[in-house]
CSV table of C-alpha atoms and ligand atoms in Angstrom, one decimal:
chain,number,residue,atom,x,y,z
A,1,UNK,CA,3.9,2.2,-5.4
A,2,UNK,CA,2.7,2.0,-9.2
A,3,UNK,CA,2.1,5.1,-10.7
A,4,UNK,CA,-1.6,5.9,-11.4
A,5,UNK,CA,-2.7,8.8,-13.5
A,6,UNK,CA,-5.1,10.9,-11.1
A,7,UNK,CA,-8.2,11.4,-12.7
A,8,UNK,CA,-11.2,13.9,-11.1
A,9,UNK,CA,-15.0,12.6,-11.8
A,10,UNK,CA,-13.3,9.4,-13.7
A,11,UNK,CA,-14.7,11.7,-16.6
A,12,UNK,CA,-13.7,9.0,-20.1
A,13,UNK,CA,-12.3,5.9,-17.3
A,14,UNK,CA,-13.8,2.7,-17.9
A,15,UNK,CA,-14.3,1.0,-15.3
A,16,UNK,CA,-17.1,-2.0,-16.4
A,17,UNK,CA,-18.5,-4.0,-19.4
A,18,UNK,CA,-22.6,-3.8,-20.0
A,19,UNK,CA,-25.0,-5.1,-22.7
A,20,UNK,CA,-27.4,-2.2,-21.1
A,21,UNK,CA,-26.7,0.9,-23.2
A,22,UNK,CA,-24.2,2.4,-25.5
A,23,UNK,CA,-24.0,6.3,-25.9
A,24,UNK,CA,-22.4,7.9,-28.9
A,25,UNK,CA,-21.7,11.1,-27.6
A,26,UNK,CA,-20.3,12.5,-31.1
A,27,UNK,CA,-22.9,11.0,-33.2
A,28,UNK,CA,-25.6,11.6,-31.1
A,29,UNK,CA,-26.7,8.2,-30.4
A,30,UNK,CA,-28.4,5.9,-28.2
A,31,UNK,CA,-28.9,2.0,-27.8
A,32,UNK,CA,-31.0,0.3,-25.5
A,33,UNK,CA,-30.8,-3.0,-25.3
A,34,UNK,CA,-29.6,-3.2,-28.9
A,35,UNK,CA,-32.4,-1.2,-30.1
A,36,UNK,CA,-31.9,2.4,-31.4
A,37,UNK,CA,-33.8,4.8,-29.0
A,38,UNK,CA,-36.3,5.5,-30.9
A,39,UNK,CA,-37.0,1.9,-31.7
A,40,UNK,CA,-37.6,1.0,-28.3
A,41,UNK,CA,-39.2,4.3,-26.8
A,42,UNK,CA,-42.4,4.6,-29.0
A,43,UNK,CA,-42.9,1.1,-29.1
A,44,UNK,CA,-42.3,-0.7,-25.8
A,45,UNK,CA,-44.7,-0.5,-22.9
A,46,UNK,CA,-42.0,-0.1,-19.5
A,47,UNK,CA,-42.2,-3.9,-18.4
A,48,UNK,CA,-40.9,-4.7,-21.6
A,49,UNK,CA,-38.3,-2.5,-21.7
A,50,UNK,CA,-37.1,-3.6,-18.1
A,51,UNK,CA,-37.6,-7.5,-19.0
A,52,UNK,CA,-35.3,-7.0,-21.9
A,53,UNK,CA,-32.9,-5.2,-19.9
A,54,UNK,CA,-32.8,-7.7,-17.5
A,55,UNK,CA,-33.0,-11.1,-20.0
A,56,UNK,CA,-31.3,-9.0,-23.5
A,57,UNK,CA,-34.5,-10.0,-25.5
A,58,UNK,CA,-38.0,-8.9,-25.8
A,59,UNK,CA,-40.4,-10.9,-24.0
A,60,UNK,CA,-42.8,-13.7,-25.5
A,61,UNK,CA,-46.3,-12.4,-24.9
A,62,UNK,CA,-46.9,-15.5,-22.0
A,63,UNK,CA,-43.3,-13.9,-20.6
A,64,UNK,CA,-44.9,-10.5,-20.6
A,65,UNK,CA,-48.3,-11.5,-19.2
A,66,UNK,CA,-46.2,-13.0,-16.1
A,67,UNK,CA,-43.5,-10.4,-16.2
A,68,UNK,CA,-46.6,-7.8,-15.8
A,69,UNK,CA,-48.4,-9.8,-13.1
A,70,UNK,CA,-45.5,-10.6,-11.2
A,71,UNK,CA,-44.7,-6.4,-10.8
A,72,UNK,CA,-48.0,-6.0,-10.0
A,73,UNK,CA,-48.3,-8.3,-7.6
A,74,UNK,CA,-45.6,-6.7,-5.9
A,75,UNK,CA,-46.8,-2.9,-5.6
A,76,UNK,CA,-48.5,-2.9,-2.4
A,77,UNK,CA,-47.1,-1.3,0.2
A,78,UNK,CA,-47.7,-1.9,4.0
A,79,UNK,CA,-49.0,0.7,7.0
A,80,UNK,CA,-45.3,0.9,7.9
A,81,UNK,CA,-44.0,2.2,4.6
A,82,UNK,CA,-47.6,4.0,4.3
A,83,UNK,CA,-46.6,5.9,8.1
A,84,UNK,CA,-42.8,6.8,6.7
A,85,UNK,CA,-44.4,8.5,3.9
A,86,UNK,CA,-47.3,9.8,5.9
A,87,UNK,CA,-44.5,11.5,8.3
A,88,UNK,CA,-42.4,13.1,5.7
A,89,UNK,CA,-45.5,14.4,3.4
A,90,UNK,CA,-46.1,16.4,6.9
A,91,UNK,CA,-43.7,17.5,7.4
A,92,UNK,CA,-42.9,18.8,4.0
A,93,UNK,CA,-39.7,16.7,3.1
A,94,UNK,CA,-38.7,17.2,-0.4
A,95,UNK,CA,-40.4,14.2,-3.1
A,96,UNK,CA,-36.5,12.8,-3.4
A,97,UNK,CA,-35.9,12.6,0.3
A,98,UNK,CA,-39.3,10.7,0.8
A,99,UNK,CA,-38.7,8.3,-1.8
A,100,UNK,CA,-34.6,7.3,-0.3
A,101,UNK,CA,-36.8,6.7,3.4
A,102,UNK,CA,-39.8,4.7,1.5
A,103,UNK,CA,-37.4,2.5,-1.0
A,104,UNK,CA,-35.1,2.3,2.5
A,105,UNK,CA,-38.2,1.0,3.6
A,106,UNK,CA,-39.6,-1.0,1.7
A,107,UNK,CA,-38.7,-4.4,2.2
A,108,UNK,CA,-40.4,-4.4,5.6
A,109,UNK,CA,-43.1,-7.1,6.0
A,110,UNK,CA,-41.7,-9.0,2.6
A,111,UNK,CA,-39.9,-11.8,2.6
A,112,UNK,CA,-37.9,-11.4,-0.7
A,113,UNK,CA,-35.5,-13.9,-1.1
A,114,UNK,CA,-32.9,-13.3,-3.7
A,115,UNK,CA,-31.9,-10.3,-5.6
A,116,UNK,CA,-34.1,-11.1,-8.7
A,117,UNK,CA,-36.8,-11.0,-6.7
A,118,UNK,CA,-36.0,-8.2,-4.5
A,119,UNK,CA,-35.2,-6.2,-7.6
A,120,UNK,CA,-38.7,-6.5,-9.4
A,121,UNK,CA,-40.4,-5.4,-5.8
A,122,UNK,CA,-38.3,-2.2,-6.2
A,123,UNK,CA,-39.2,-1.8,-9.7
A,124,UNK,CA,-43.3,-2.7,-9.4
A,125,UNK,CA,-42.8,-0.6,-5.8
A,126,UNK,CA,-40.6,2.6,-6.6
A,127,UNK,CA,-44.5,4.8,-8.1
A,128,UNK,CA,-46.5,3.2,-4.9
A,129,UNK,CA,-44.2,4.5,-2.5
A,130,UNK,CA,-43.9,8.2,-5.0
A,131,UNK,CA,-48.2,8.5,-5.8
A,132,UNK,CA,-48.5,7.5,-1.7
A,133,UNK,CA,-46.3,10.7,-0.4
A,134,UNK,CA,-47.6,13.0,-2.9
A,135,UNK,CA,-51.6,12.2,-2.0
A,136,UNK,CA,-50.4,12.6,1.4
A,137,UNK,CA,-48.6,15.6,0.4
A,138,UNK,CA,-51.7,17.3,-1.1
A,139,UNK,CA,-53.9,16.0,2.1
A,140,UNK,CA,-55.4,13.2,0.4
A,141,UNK,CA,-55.8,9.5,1.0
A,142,UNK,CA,-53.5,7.3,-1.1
A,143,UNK,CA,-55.0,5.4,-4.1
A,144,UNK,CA,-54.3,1.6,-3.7
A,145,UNK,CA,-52.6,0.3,-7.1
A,146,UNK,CA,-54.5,-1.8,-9.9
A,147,UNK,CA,-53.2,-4.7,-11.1
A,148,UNK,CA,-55.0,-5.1,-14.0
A,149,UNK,CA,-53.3,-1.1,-15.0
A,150,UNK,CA,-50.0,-1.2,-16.3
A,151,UNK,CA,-46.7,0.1,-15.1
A,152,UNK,CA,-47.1,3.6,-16.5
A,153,UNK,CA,-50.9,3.7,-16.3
A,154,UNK,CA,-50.8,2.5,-12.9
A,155,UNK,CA,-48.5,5.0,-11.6
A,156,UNK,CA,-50.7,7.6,-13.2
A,157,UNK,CA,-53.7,6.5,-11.6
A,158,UNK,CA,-52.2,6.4,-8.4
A,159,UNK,CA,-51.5,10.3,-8.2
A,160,UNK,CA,-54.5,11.5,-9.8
A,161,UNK,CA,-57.0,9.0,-8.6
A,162,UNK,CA,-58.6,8.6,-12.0
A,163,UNK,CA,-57.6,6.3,-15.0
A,164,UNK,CA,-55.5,8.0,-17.5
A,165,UNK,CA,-56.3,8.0,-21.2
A,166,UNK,CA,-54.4,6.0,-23.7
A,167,UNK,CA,-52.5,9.3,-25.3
A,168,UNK,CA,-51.5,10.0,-21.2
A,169,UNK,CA,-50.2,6.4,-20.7
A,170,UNK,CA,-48.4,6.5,-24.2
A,171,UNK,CA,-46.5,9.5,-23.5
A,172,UNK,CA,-45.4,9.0,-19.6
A,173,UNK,CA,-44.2,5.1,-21.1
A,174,UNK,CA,-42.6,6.7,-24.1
A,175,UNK,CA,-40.7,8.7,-21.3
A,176,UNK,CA,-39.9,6.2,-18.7
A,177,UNK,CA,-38.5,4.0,-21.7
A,178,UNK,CA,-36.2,6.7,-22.9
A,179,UNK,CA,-35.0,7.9,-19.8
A,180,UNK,CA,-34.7,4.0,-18.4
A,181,UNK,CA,-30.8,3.6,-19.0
A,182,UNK,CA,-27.8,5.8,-19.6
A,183,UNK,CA,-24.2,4.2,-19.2
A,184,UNK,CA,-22.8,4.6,-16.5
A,185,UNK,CA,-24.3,8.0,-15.0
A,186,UNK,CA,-23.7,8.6,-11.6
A,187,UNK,CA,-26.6,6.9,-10.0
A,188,UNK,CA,-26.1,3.9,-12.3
A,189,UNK,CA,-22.3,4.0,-11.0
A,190,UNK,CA,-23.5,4.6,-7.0
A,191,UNK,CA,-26.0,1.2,-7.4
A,192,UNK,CA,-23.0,-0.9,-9.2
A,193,UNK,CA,-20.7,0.3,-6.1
A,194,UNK,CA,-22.8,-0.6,-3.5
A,195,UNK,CA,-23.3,-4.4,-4.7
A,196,UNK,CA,-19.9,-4.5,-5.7
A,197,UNK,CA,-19.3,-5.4,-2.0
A,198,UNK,CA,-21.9,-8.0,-2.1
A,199,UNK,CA,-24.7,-5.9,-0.1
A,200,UNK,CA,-27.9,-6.1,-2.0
A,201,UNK,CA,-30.0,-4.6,-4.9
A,202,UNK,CA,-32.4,-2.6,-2.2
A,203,UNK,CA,-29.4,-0.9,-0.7
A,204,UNK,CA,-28.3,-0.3,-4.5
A,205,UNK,CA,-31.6,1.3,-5.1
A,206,UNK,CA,-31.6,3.4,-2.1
A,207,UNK,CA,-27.9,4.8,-2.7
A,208,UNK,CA,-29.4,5.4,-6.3
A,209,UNK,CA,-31.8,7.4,-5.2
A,210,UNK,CA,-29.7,9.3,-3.3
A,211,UNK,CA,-27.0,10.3,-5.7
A,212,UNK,CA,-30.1,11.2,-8.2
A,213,UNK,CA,-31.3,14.0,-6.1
A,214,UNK,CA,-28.2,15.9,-7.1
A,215,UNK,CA,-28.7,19.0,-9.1
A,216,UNK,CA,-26.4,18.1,-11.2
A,217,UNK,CA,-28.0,14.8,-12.1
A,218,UNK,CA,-31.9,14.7,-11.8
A,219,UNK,CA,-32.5,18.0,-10.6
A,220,UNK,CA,-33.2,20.1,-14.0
A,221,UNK,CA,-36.8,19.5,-15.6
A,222,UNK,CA,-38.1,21.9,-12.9
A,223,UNK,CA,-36.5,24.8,-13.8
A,224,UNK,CA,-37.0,24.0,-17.3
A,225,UNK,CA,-40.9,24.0,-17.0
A,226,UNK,CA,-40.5,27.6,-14.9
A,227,UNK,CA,-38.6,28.8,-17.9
A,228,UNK,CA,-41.6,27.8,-20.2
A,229,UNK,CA,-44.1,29.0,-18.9
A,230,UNK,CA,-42.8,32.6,-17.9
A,231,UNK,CA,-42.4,32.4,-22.1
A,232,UNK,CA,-46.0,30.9,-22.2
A,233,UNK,CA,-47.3,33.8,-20.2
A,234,UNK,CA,-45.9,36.6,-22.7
A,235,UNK,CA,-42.4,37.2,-22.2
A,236,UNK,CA,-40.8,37.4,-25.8
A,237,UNK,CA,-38.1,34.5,-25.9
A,238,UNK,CA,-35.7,36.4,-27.5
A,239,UNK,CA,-35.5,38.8,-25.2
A,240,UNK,CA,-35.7,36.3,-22.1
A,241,UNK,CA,-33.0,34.2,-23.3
A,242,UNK,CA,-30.7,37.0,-24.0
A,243,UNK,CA,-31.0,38.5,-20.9
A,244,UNK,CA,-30.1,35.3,-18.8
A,245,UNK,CA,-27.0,34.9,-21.1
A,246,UNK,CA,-25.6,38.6,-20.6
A,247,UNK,CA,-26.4,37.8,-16.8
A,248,UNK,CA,-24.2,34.6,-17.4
A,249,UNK,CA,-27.1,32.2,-16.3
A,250,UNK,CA,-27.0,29.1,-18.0
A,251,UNK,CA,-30.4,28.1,-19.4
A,252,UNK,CA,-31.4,25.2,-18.3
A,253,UNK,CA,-32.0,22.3,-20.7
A,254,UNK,CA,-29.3,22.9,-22.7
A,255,UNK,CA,-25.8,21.2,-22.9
A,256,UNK,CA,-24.4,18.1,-22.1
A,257,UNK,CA,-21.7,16.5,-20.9
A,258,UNK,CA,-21.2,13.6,-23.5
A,259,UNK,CA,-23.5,14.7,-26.4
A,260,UNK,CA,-21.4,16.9,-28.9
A,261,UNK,CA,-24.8,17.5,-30.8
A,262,UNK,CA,-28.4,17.6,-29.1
A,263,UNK,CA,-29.4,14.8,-27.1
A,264,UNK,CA,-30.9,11.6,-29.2
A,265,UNK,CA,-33.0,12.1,-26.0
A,266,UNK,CA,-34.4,15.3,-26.6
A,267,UNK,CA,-35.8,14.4,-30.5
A,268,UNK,CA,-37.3,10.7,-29.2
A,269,UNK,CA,-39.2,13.2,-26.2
A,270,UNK,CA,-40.0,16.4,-28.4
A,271,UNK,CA,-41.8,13.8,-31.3
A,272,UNK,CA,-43.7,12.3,-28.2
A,273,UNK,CA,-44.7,15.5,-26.4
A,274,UNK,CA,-45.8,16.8,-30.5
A,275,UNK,CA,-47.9,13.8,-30.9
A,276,UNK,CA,-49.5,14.4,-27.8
A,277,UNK,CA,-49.9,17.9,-27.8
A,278,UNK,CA,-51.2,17.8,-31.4
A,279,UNK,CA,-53.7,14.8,-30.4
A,280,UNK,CA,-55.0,17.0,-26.7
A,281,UNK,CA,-56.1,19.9,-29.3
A,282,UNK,CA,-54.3,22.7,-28.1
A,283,UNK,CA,-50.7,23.1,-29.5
A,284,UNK,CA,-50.4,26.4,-27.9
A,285,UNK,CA,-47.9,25.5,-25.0
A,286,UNK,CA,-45.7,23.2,-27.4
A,287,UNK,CA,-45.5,25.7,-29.9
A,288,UNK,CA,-43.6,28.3,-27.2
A,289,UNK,CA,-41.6,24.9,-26.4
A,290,UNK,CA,-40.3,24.4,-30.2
A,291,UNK,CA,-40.1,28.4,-30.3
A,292,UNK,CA,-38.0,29.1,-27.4
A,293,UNK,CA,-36.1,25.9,-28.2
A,294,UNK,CA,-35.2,27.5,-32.3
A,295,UNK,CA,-34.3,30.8,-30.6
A,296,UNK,CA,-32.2,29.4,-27.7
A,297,UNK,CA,-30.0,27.0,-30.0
A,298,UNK,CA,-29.1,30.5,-32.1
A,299,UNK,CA,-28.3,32.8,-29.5
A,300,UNK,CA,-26.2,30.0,-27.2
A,301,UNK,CA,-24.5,29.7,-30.6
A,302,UNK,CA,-23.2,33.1,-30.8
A,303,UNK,CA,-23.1,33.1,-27.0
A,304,UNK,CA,-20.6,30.1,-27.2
A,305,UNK,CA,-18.9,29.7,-31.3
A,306,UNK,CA,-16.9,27.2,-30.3
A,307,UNK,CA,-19.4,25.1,-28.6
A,308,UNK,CA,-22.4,23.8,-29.7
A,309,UNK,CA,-25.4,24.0,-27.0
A,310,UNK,CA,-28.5,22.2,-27.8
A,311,UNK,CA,-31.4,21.1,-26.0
A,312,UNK,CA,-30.4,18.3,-23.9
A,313,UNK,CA,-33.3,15.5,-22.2
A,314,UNK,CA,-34.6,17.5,-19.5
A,315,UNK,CA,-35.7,19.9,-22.0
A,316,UNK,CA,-38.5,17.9,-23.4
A,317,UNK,CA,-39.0,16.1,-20.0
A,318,UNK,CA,-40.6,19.3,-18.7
A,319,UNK,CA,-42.7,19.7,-21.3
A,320,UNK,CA,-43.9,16.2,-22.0
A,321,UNK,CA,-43.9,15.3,-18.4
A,322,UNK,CA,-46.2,18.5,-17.7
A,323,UNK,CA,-48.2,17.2,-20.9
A,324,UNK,CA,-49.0,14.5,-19.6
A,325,UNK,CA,-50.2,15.6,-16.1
A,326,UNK,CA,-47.1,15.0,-13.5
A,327,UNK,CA,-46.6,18.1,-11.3
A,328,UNK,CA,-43.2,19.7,-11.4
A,329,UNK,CA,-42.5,19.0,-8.1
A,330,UNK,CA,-42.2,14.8,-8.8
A,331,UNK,CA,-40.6,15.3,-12.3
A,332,UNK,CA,-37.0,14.1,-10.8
A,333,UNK,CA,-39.1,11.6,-8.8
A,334,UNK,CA,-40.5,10.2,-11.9
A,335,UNK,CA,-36.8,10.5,-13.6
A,336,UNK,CA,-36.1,7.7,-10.6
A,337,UNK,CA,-39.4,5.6,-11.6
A,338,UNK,CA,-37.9,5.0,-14.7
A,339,UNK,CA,-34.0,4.6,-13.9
A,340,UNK,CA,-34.7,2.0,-11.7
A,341,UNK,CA,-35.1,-0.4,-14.1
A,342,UNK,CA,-31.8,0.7,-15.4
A,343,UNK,CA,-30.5,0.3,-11.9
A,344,UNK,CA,-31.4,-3.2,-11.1
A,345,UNK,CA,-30.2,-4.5,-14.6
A,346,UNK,CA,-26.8,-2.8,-13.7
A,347,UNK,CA,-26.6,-4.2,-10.2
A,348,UNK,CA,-27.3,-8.2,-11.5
A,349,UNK,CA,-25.2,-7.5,-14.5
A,350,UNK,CA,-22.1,-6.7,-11.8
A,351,UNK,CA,-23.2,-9.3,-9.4
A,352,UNK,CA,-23.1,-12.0,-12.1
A,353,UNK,CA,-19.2,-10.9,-13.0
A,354,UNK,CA,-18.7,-9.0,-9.6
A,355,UNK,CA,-15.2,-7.5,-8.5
A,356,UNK,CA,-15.4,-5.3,-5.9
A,357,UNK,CA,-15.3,-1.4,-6.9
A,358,UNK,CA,-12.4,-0.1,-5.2
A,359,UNK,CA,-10.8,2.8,-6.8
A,360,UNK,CA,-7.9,4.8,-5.1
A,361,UNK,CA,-7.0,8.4,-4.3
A,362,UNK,CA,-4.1,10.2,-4.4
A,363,UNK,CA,-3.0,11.6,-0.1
A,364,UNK,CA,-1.7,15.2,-0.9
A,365,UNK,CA,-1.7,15.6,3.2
A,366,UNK,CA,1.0,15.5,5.5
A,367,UNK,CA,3.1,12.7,6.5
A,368,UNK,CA,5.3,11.9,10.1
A,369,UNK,CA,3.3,14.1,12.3
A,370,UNK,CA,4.3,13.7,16.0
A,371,UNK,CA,1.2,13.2,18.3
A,372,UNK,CA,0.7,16.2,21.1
A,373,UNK,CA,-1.0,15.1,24.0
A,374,UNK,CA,-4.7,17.1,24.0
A,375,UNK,CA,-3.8,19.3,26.8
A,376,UNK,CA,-0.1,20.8,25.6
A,377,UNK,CA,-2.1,21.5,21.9
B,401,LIG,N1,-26.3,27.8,-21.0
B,401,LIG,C1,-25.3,28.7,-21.2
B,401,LIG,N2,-24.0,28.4,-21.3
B,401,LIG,C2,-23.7,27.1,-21.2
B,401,LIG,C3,-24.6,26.1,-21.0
B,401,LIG,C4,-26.0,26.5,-20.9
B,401,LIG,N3,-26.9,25.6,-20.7
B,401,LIG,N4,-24.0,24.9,-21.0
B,401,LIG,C5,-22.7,25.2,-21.1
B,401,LIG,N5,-22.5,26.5,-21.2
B,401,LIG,C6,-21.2,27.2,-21.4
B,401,LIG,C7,-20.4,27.0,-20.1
B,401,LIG,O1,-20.7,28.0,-19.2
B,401,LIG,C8,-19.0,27.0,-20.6
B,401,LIG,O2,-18.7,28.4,-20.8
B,401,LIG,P1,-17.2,28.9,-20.3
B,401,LIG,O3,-16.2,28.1,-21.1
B,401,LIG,O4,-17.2,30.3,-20.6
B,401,LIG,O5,-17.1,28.5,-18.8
B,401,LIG,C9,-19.1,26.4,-22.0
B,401,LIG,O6,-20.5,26.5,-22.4
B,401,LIG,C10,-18.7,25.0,-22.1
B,401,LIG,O7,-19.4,24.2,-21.2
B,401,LIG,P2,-19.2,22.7,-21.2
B,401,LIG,O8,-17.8,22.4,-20.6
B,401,LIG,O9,-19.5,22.0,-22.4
B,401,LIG,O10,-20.3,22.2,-20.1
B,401,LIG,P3,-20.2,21.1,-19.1
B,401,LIG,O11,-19.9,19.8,-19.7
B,401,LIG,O12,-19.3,21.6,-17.9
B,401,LIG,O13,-21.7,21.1,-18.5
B,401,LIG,C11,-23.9,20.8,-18.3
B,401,LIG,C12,-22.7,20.3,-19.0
B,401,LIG,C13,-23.8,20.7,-16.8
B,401,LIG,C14,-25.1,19.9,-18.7
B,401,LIG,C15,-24.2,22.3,-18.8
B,401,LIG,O14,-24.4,22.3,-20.1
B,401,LIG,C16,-25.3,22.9,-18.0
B,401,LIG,O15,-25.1,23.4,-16.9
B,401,LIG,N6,-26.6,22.9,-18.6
B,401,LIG,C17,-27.7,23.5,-18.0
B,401,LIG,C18,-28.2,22.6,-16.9
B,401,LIG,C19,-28.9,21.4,-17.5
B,401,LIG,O16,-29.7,21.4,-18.4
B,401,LIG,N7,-28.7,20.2,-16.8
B,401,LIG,C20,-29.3,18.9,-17.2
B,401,LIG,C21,-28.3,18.1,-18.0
B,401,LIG,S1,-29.0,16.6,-18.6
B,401,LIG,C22,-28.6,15.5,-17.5
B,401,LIG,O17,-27.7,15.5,-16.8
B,401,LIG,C23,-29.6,14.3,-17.2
């Protein structure tokens, strides 16, 4: 047998080309598409950025109008998906676990045809199926989409029942663009995997989704915002983040396991949440933000010399995302309402130079047992 180097998590393994997104984890960069972060984030609305993922240019503005019409045709939902998501809201399942049963579901009464197409339903459907649970959730009828809303604006409406404004809209799509890809992260991996065997792009999504849910993956923004605000109400920063270091918490929002430096994430989400902080009038919750953020960096620096600990995305996700009016409780939710598009680009880019994803593992069990009839055991 050819000897294979055993390597846990595949942590630096390459295992697929992509024109989807480069990460510099040294430098601190990201390219989307080609386009620097930044570039792309504050600019695009979200069909754009998933129509150049998925064609590697920017729309025409007659593409866009049909790219944008075509998702919105396909948002609605049907009373089956609608009774899934009714059912779990009741019975209290968590957002992530409703969302794996709704995108599970949601090709019932379509008739999608190809992967293309089954790929934008699960794109235009992925904040139906999320706003649908979470008006059940709070014991309200679900808001049907708008098609003449956009992507982020739609979404929007659909939880709160009441059109967004612009400096809403520009913030949530300045956050679904910059949280849209990320190499191959786990859930980007899972959704590669699964149509690796030829299954399809709505199985993909609903692995995605899955593998997501993982604390270690989508599961920090929460616990972030909890940290804020127990700051915002009056506990001095210094002395909170000091005390969850000598009780060797980790604080969440900081570190990562690629960037060497902060997160190109982090600065494309903290100028967004600024701008819209500074444009709503009251500054005061952003200001503890970039406070706790200045006093964290310098006491994880002493806490770790050798390591430097910045703020990583989920940071700013917490505090942009509650900016902009998401609760807490659909912030990873909303993490897979933008990583879709990044999913669906990953599975056509493998299906259009696919070899199956078949890694092995290295037995460390026993060999040449002798089988003992169950009653003599
Ligand atoms: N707070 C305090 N100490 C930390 C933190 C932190 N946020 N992050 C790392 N450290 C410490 C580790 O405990 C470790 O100390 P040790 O050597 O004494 O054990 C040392 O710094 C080195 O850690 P790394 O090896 O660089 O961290 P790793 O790559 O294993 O973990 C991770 C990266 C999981 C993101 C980590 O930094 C962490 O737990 N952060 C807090 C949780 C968080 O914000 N998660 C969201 C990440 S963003 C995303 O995944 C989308």
């Amino acid at each position: 047998m050819d000897e294979v180097e055993l390597n846990r998590g595949l942590a630096g393994v390459l295992v697929a080309e992509t024109k989807l997104s480069f990460i510099d984890g040294e430098e601190g960069e990201l390219i989307i598409g080609g386009f620097p972060l930044a570039e792309l984030a504050a600019n695009a609305t979200y069909e754009e950025s998933v129509f150049l993922l998925l064609n590697d240019r920017l729309p025409t503005a007659a593409e866009l109008d049909e790219f944008r019409a075509d998702l919105a045709a396909r948002r609605d939902i049907g009373d089956e998906v609608r009774a899934v998501l009714r059912r779990a809201a009741t019975e209290r399942k968590p957002p992530m676990d409703a969302l794996r049963m709704g995108v599970a579901a949601a090709t019932l009464g379509t008739d999608d045809q190809s992967n293309e197409t089954a790929a934008r339903r699960v794109v235009a459907v992925l904040p139906t199926l999320v706003a649908t649970y979470w008006r059940y959730r709070a014991g309200d009828e679900p808001v049907a989409p708008r098609a003449d809303l956009g992507h982020a604006a739609n979404y929007h409406y659909m939880l709160n029942g009441e059109e967004p404004t612009d400096a809403e809209v520009r913030g949530l799509e300045t956050y679904l663009n910059t949280v849209i890809d990320h190499g191959l992260n786990a859930s980007t991996f899972t959704a590669r995997v699964v149509v690796s065997t030829e299954s399809d792009v709505v199985s993909a999504a609903t692995a995605a989704v899955g593998t997501l849910k993982g604390p270690l993956h989508g599961g920090a923004p929460g616990p972030v915002l909890d940290m804020l605000r127990e700051v915002a109400d009056g506990d001095d920063p210094r002395a909170y983040v000091q005390a969850k270091l000598d009780a060797g918490e980790r604080l969440m929002g900081f570190g990562h396991r690629v960037y060497r430096v902060r997160d190109p994430r982090a600065a494309v989400l903290s100028a967004a949440a600024k701008s819209f902080y500074e444009d709503s009038g009251d500054t005061e919750f952003f200001d503890t933000v970039q406070t706790f953020e200045d006093v964290a960096v310098e006491l994880l620096a002493e806490h770790k010399p050798g390591r430097r600990l910045e703020t990583n995305v989920e940071f700013y996700t917490a505090a942009l995302l509650h900016g902009v009016g998401i609760p807490k409780d659909l912030f990873t939710t909303t993490f897979a309402v933008a990583r879709v598009g990044g999913w669906i680009a990953h599975c056509l880019e493998q299906l259009a130079d696919n070899r199956i994803i078949r890694p092995r593992s290295q037995y460390v069990g026993e060999k040449g047992r002798t089988w003992v009839p169950v009653e003599e055991r």
